[in-house]
Coordinates of C-alpha atoms in Angstrom, one line a residue:
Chain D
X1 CA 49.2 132.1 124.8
X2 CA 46.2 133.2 123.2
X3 CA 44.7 131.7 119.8
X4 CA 45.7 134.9 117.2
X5 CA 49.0 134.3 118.7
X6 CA 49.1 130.9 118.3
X7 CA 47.9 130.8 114.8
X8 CA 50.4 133.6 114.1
X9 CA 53.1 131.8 115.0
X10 CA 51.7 128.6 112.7
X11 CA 51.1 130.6 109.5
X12 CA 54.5 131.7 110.2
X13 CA 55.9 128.6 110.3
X14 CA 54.0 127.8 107.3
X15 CA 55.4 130.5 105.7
X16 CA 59.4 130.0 106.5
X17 CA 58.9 126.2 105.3
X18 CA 57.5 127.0 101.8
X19 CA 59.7 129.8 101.1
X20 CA 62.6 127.5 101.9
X21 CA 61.3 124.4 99.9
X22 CA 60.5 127.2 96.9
X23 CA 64.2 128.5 97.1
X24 CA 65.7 125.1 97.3
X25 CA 63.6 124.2 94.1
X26 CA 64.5 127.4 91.9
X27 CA 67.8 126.8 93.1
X28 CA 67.6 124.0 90.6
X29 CA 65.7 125.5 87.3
X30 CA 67.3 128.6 87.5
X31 CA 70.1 127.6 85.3
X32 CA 71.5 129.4 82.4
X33 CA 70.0 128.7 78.8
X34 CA 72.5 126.8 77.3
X35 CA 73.1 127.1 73.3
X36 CA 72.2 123.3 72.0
X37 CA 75.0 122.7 69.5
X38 CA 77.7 124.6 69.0
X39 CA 77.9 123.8 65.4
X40 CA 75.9 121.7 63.7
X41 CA 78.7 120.8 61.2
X42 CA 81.6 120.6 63.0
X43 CA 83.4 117.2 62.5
X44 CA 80.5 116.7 59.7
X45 CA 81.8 118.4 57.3
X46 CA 82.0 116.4 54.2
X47 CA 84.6 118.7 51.9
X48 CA 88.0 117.6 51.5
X49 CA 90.8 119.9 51.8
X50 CA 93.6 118.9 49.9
X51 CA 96.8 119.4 52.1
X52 CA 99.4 118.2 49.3
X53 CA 98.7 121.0 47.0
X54 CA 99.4 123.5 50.3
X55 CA 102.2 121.5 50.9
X56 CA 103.8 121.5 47.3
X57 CA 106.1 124.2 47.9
X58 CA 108.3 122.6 50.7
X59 CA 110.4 125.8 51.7
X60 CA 107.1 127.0 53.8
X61 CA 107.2 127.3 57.2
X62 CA 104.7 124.6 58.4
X63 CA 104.4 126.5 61.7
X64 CA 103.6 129.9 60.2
X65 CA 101.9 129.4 57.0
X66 CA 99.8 126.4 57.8
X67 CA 95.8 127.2 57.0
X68 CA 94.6 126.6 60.6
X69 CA 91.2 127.8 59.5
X70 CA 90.5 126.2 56.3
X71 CA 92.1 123.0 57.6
X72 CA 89.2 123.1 60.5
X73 CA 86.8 124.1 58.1
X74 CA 87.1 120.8 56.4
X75 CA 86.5 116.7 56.4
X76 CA 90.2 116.3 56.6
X77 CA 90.6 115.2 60.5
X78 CA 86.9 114.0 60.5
X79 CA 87.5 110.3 60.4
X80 CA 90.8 108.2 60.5
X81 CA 91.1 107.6 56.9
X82 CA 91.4 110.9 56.4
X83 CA 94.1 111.9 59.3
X84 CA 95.7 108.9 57.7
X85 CA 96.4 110.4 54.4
X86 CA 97.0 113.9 56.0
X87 CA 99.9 112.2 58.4
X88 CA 101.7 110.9 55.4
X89 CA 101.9 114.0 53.4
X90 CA 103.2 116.0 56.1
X91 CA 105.9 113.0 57.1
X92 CA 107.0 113.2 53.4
X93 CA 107.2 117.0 53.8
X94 CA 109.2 116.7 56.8
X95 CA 111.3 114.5 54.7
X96 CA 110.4 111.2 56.7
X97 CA 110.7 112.7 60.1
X98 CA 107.6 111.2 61.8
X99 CA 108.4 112.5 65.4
X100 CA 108.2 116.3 64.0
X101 CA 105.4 115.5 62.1
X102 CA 103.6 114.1 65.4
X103 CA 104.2 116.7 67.3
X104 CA 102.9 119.6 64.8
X105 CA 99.8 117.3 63.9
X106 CA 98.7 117.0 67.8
X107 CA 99.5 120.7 68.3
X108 CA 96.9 121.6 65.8
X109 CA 94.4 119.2 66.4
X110 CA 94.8 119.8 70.2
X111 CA 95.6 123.7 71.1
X112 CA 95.1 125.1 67.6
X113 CA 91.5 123.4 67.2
X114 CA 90.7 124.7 71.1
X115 CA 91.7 128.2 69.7
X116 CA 89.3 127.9 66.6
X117 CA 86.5 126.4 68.5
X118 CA 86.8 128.7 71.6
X119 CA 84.1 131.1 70.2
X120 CA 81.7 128.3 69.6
X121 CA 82.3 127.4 73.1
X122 CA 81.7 130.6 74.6
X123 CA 78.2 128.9 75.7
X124 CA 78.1 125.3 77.4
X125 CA 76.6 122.8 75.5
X126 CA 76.3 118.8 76.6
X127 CA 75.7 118.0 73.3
X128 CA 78.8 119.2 71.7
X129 CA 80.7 118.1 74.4
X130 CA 79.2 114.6 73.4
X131 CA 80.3 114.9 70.1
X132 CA 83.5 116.0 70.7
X133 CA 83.9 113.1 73.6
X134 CA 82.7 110.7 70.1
X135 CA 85.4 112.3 67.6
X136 CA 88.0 112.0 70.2
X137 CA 87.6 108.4 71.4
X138 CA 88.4 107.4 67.6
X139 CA 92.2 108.4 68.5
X140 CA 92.3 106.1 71.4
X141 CA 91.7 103.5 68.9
X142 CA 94.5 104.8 66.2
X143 CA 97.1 104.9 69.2
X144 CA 96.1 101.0 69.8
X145 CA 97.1 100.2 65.4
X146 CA 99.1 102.7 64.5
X147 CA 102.2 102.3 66.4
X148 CA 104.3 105.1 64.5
X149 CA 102.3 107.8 65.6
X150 CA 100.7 106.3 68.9
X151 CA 102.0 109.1 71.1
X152 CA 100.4 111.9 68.7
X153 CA 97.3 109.7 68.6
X154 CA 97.6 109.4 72.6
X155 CA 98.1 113.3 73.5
X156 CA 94.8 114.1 70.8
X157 CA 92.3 111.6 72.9
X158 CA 94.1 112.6 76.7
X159 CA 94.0 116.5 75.6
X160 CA 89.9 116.6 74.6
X161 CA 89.0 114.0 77.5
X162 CA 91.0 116.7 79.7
X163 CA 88.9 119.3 77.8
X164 CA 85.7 117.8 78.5
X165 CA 86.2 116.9 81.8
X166 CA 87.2 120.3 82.9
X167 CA 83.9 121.7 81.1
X168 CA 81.9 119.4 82.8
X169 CA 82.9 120.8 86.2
X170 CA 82.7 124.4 85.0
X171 CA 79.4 123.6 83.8
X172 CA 78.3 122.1 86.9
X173 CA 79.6 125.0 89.1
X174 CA 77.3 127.3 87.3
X175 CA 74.1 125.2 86.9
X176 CA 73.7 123.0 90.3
X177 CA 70.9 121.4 88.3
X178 CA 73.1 120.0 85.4
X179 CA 74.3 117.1 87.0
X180 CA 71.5 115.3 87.4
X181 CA 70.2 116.1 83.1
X182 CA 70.6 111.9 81.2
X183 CA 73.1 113.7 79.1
X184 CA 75.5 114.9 81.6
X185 CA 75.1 111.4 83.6
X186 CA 76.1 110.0 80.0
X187 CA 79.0 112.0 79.3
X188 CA 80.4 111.7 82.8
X189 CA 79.9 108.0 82.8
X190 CA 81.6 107.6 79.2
X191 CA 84.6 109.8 80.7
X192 CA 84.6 108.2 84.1
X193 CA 85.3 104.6 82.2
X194 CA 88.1 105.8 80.2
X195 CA 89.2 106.9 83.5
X196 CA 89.1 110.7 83.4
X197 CA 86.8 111.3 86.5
X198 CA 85.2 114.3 86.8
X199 CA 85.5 115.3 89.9
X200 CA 82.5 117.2 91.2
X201 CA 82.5 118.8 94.7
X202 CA 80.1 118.3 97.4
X203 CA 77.4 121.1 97.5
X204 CA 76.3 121.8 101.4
X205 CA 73.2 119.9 101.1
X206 CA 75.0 117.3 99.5
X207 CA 77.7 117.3 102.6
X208 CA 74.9 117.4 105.3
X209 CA 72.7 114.5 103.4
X210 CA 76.1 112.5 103.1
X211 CA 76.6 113.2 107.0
X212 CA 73.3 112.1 107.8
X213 CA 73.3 108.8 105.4
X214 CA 76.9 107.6 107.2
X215 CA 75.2 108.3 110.4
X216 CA 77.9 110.9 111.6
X217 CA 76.2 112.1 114.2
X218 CA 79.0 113.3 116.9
X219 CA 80.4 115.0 113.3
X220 CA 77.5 117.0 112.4
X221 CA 76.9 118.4 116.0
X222 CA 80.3 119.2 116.4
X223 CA 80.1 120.9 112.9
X224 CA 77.0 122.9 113.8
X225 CA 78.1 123.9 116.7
X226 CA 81.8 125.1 115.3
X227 CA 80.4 126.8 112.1
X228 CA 77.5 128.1 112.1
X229 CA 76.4 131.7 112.5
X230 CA 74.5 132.5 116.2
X231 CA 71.6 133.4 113.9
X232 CA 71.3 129.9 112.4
X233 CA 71.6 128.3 115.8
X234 CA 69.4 130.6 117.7
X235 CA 66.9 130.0 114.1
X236 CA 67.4 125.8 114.9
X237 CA 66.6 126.0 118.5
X238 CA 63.1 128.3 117.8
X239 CA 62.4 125.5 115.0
X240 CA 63.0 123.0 117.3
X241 CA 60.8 124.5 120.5
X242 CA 58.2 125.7 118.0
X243 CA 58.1 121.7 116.7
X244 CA 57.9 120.7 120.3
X245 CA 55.9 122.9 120.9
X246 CA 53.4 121.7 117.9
X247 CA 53.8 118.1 119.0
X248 CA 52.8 119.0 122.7
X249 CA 49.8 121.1 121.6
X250 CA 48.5 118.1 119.6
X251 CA 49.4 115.6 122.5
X252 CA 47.2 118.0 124.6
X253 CA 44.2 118.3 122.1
X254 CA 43.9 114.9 121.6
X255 CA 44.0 113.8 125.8
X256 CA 41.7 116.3 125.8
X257 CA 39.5 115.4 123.4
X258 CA 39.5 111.4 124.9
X259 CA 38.5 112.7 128.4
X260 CA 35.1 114.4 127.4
Chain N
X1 CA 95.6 64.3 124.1
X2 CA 93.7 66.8 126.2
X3 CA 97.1 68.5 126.4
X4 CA 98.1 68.4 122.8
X5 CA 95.2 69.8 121.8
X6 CA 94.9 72.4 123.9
X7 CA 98.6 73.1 123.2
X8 CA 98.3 73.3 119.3
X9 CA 95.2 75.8 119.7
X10 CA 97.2 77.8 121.8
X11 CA 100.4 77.7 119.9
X12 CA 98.2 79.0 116.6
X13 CA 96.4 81.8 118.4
X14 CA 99.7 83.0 119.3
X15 CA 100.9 83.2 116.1
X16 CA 97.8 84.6 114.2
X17 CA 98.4 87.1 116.9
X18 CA 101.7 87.7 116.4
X19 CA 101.4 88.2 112.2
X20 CA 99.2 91.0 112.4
X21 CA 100.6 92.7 116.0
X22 CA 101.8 95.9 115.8
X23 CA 105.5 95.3 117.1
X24 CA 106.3 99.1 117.1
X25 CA 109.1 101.0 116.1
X26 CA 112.3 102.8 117.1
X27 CA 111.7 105.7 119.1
X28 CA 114.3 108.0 118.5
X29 CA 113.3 108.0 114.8
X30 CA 109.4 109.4 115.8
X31 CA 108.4 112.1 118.1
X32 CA 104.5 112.7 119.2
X33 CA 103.4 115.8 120.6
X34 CA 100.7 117.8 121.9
X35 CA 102.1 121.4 121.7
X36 CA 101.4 125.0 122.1
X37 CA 102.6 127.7 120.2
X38 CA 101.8 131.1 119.7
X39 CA 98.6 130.5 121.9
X40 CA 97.4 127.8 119.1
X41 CA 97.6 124.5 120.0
X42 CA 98.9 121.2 117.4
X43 CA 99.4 117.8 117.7
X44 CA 102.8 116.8 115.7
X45 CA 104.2 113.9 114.6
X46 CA 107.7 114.4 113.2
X47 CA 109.0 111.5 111.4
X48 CA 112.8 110.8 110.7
X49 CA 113.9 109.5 107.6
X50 CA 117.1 109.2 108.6
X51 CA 118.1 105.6 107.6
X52 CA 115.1 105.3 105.5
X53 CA 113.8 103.2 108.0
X54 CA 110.5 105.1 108.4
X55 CA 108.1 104.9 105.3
X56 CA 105.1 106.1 103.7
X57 CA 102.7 104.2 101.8
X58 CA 99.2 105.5 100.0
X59 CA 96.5 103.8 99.2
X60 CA 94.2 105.9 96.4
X61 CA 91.3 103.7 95.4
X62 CA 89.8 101.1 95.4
X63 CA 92.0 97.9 93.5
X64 CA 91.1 95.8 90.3
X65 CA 89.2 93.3 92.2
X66 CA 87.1 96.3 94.0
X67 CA 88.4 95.2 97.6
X68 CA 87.8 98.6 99.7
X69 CA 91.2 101.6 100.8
X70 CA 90.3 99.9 104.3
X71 CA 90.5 96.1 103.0
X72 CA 93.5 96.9 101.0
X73 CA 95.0 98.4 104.0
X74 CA 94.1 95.6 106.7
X75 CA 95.4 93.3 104.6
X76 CA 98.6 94.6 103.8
X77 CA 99.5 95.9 107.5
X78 CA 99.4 92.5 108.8
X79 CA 103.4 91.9 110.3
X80 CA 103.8 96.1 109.8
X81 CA 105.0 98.5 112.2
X82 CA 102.4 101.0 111.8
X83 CA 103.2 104.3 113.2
X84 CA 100.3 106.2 111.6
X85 CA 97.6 105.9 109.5
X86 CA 95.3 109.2 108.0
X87 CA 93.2 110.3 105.5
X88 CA 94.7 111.4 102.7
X89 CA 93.7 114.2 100.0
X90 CA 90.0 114.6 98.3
X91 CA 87.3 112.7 96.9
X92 CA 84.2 114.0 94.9
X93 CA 80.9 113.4 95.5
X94 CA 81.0 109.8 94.3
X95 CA 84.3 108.8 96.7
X96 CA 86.8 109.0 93.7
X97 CA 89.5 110.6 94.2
X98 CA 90.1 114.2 92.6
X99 CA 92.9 115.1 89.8
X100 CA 95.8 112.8 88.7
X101 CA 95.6 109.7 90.6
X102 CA 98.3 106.3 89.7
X103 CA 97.5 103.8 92.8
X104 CA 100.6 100.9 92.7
X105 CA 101.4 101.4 89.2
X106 CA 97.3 100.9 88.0
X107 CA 95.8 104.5 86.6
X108 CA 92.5 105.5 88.6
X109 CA 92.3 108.8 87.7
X110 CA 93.9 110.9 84.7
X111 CA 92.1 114.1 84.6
X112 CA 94.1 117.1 85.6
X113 CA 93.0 118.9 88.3
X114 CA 93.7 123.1 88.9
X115 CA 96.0 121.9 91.9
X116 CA 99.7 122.9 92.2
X117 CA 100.8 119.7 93.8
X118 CA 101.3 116.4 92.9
X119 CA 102.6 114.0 95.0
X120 CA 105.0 110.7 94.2
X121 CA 105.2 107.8 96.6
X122 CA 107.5 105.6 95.1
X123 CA 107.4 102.0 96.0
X124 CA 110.8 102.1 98.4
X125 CA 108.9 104.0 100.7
X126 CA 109.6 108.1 99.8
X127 CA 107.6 110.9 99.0
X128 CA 108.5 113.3 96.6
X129 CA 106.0 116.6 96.2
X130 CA 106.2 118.6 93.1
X131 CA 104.8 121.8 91.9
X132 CA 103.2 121.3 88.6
X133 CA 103.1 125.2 88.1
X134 CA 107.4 125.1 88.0
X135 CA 106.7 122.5 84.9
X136 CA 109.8 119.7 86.5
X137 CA 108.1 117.0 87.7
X138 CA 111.1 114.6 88.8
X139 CA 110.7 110.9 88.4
X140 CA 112.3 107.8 88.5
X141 CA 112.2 106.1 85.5
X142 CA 114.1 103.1 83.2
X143 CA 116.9 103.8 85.8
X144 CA 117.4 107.6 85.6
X145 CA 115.5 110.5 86.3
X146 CA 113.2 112.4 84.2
X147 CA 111.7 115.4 84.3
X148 CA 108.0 116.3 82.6
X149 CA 105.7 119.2 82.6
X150 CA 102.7 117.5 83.0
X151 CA 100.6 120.7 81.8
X152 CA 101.9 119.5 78.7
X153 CA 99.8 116.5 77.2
X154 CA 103.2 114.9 75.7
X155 CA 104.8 114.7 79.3
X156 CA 101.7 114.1 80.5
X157 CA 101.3 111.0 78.6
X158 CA 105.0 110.3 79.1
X159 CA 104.7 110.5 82.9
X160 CA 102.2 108.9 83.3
X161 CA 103.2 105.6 81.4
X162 CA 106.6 106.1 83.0
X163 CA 104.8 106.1 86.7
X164 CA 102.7 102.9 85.6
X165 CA 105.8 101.0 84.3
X166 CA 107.5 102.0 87.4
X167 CA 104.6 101.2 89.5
X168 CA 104.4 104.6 91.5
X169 CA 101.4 105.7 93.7
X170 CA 100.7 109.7 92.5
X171 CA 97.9 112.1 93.6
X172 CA 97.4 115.6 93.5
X173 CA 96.4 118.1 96.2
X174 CA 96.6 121.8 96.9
X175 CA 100.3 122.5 97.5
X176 CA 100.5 125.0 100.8
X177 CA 104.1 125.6 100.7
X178 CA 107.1 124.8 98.6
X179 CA 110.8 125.2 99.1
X180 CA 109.6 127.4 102.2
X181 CA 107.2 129.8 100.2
X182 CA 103.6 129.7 100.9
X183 CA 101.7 128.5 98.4
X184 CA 98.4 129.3 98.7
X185 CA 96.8 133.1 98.8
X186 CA 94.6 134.5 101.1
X187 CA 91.8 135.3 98.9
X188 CA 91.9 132.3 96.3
X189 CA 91.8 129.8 99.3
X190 CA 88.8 127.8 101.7
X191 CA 87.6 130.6 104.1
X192 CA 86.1 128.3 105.8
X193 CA 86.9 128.2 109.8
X194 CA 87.7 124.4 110.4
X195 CA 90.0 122.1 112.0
X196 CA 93.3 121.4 109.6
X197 CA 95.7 118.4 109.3
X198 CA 98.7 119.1 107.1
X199 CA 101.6 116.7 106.1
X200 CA 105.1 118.7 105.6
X201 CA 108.5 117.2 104.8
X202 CA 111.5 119.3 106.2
X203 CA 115.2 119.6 106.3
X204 CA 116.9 119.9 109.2
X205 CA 120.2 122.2 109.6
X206 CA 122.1 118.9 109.1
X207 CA 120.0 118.2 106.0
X208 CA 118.3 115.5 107.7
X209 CA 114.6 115.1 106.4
X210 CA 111.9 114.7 108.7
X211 CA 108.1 114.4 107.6
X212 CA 106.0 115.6 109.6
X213 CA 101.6 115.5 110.2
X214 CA 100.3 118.1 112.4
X215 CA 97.0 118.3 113.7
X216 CA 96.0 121.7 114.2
X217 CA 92.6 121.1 115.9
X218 CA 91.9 125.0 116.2
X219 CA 89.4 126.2 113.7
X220 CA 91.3 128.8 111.2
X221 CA 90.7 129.6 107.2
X222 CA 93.8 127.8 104.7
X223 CA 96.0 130.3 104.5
X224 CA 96.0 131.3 107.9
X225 CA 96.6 127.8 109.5
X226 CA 99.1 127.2 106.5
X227 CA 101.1 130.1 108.2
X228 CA 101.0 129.4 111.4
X229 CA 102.1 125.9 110.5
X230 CA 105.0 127.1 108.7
X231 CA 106.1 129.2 111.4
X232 CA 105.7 126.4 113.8
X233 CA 108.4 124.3 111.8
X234 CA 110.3 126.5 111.5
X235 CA 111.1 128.3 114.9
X236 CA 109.2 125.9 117.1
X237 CA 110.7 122.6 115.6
X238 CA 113.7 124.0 114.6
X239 CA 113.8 123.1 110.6
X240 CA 115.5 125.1 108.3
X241 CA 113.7 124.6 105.0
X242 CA 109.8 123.2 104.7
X243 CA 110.5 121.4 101.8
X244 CA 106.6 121.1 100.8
X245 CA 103.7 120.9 102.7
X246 CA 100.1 119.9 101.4
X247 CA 96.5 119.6 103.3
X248 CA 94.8 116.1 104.1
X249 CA 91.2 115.8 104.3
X250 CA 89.4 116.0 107.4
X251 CA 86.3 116.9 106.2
X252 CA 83.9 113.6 105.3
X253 CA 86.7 111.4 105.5
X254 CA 88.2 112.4 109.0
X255 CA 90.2 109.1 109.6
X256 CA 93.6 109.7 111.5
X257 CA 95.6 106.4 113.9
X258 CA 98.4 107.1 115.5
X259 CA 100.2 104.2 117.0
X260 CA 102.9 104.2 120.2
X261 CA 106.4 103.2 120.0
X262 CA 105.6 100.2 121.9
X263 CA 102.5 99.2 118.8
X264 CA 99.7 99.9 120.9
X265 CA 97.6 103.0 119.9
X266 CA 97.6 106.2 121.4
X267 CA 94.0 107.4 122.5
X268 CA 94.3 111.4 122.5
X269 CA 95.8 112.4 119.1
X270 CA 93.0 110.7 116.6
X271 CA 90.5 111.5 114.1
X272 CA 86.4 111.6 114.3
X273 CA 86.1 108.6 111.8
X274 CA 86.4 104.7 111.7
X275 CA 89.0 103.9 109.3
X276 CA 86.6 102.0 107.6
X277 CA 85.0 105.0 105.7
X278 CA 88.3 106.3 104.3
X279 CA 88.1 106.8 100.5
X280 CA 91.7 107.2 100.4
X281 CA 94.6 106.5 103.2
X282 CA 98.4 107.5 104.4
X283 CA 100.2 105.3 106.1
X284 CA 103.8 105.4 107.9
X285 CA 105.2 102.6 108.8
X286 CA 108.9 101.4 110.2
X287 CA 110.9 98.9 108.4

């Protein structure tokens, strides 16, 4: 082989290894911007609404005439004082009936607040993920003292934790490089010990590197030679001979080089 | 003395021998195959439940006191009659197991996944597959059944502390077929051309129900193995209805035992993996 054809062969060998380290890297940066907050004063809001003056006429239809908007606009399911106050006007306007009352006041702080938020959340944001993940662990709490509404309190904490869980997936499925960001380890951790895992699937490398770290060889042959295209396989065997081929080459310089 | 001695040491090897033997099991109630049909080949174990005598157990996760699937597993098949043991549904990238997952009673996992099954071992032994999309989960609970839509977060909640007081093992996995109707689409489902291991419960024409495991060790996408699975039950093993059928993993976690009817284990139908790796496992046993 002469030595242009040689060094040809090197530079493109060269060539085929940076371009696929480069490609593995952007793989990783070129995520989508993400908005950083979707609001900075959601669940700060510090202006009461009062409910009872809403509530005053108690021939309404809670259902229909309820102010979703102006209710999530407000402090009023901010903190557990508040919710507190708001659960025992609707009980007295459901004339006592707490069940009722439990299952309207988890529908609208579960779907109802989903609907009003979903434009906020058109763009995937860690950070308000990690606030929501903060207001709703304060109902896990409520379930534990307040045994009258413990199911209402349950269904608010399992329905967000579900939420953010799922988002955390989506969001990982469209940015390979968010899962490895401290805020996303946080989140997933804080989920993972209430026990809502989020389960995020192998990527190939991932697969291959798992492979290779359990030692599975027989596996990964057999997997290589099942799977993959005749290109990739005629591509490993050049990469292969070329390596030997590098390896011999120096073997050969360097005898060489002893013997003069 | 010499004697005694050598006597007692031989007396307790036999019996630490005998607890954790494999004694076997009936062999009219389990048939293993290799088969051929329509020019694909499978490896099926049918299962009778007839009697109840055959039984399934899962193990999720890891327990409280973080002793490994394959510890738990060792430990507890001392003095069984295993007839198989495989790998059960998926894990994620850290070995947890993926969607609703109650091991024994103890919650490990309560997000929902977008899968259409979910699965029920109960503690006597069944399995009972349901498809979340219908919204009637079935359970046994405080002495009667209950239904729950576990889209819903107030069955979910109710389920699921029904299933811990009752001290059920649930999963969820991809549902292939249900009450004889595939399941999963052709487009929405893994391309990818692999080896496939399904489990499948079925009703004979006298309504006896069998479960079944095939190995289909043919590479084919989901969907396409899914049918030619179906079909297989249905006109090559004779079954009327396939009452549900979901995947197991063979992917990282290829684990798969099969055992004889005399207990000692059969060396051409198994999987690629020590059972020591599994991150979750299905066992069958005969009591």
């Amino acid at each position: 082989m002469n030595k242009t054809l040689k060094i040809l062969i090197l530079f493109l060998v060269i060539v085929v290894g940076v371009v696929f380290l480069l490609s593995q890297l952007m793989k990783g940066s070129s995520k989508k911007e993400v908005e950083e907050v979707i609001n900075g004063q959601l669940f700060r809001n510090t202006e009461k609404f009062n409910l009872k003056t809403v509530l005053s006429d108690t021939t309404i239809n809670l259902e229909k005439n309820f102010p979703y908007t102006k209710y999530f606009e407000s402090a009023n399911y901010s903190t557990g004082k508040n919710i507190a106050i708001d659960l025992a006007t609707l009980i007295n306007f459901n004339k006592g009936d707490a069940e009722k009352t439990g299952m309207f006041y988890s529908e609208l702080l579960t779907n109802k607040l989903a609907e009003y938020l979903k434009p906020r959340m058109k763009n995937f944001s860690i950070d308000s993920f990690i606030y929501l993940e903060k207001w709703a662990e304060q109902f896990k709490s409520y379930s534990e003292v307040d045994q009258q509404n413990s199911i209402m309190h349950e269904i608010v904490y399992d329905y967000w934790m579900n939420s953010i869980t799922t988002n955390l997936r989506k969001l990982d499925s469209i940015d390979q490089g968010a899962k490895f960001t401290f805020k996303y380890k946080y989140l997933r951790a804080r989920c993972a010990q209430e026990k809502y895992l989020t389960s995020i699937g192998f990527s190939s490398t991932e697969k291959v590197m798992n492979n290779l770290t359990q030692q599975k060889w027989g596996y990964i042959i057999k997997r290589f030679f099942t799977e993959t295209s005749i290109f990739l396989k005629i591509g490993m065997v050049l990469f292969l001979f070329l390596t030997l081929y590098g390896y011999i080459c120096i073997i050969k310089q360097h005898t060489k080089g002893r013997k003069r | 003395m010499k004697y005694i001695l050598l006597t007692i040491v031989l007396l307790t090897i036999t019996l630490t021998n005998t607890g954790s033997k494999n004694l076997g099991y009936d062999k009219n109630l389990v048939d293993i195959a290799s088969t051929k049909y329509n020019g694909n080949k499978y490896e099926t174990i049918m299962m009778s439940r007839k009697g109840e005598r055959v039984k399934a157990k899962y193990f999720a996760a890891k327990d409280v006191n973080n002793n490994s699937v394959y510890q738990r597993y060792k430990q507890w098949a001392v003095g069984k009659n295993i007839i198989l043991v495989s790998s059960g549904t998926y894990m994620d990238n850290s070995f947890s197991p993926v969607g609703i997952t109650i091991d024994n009673g103890v919650i490990v996992n309560k997000s929902l996944e977008n899968f259409d099954g979910l699965v029920i071992v109960y503690a006597t032994g069944g399995i009972a597959v349901s498809n979340i999309k219908d919204g009637n989960l079935s359970i046994n609970c405080d002495g009667g059944n209950k239904t729950y839509d576990v889209k819903k977060p107030y069955d979910r909640i109710n389920f699921m502390n029904c299933a811990v007081e009752v001290g059920a093992t649930v999963f969820q996995t991809h549902l292939l077929v249900f009450k004889n109707d595939i399941k999963v689409g052709q487009s929405n489902s893994s391309q990818t051309q692999r080896e496939r291991r399904f489990l499948a419960a079925c009703k004979d024409e006298n309504g006896v129900v069998h479960h079944f495991v095939i190995n289909s060790p043919g590479n084919c996408s989901l969907y396409e193995c899914t049918k030619r699975v179906k079909e297989l039950l249905i006109n090559g093993k004779d079954m009327e209805e396939v009452v549900f059928m979901i995947n197991l993993d063979t992917g990282a976690q290829d684990v798969f035992k099969v055992y004889d009817a005399d207990g000692s284990e059969n060396t051409l139908i198994k999987g690629t993996q020590d059972l020591s790796i599994a991150a979750n496992l299905l066992v069958y046993y005969y009591e």
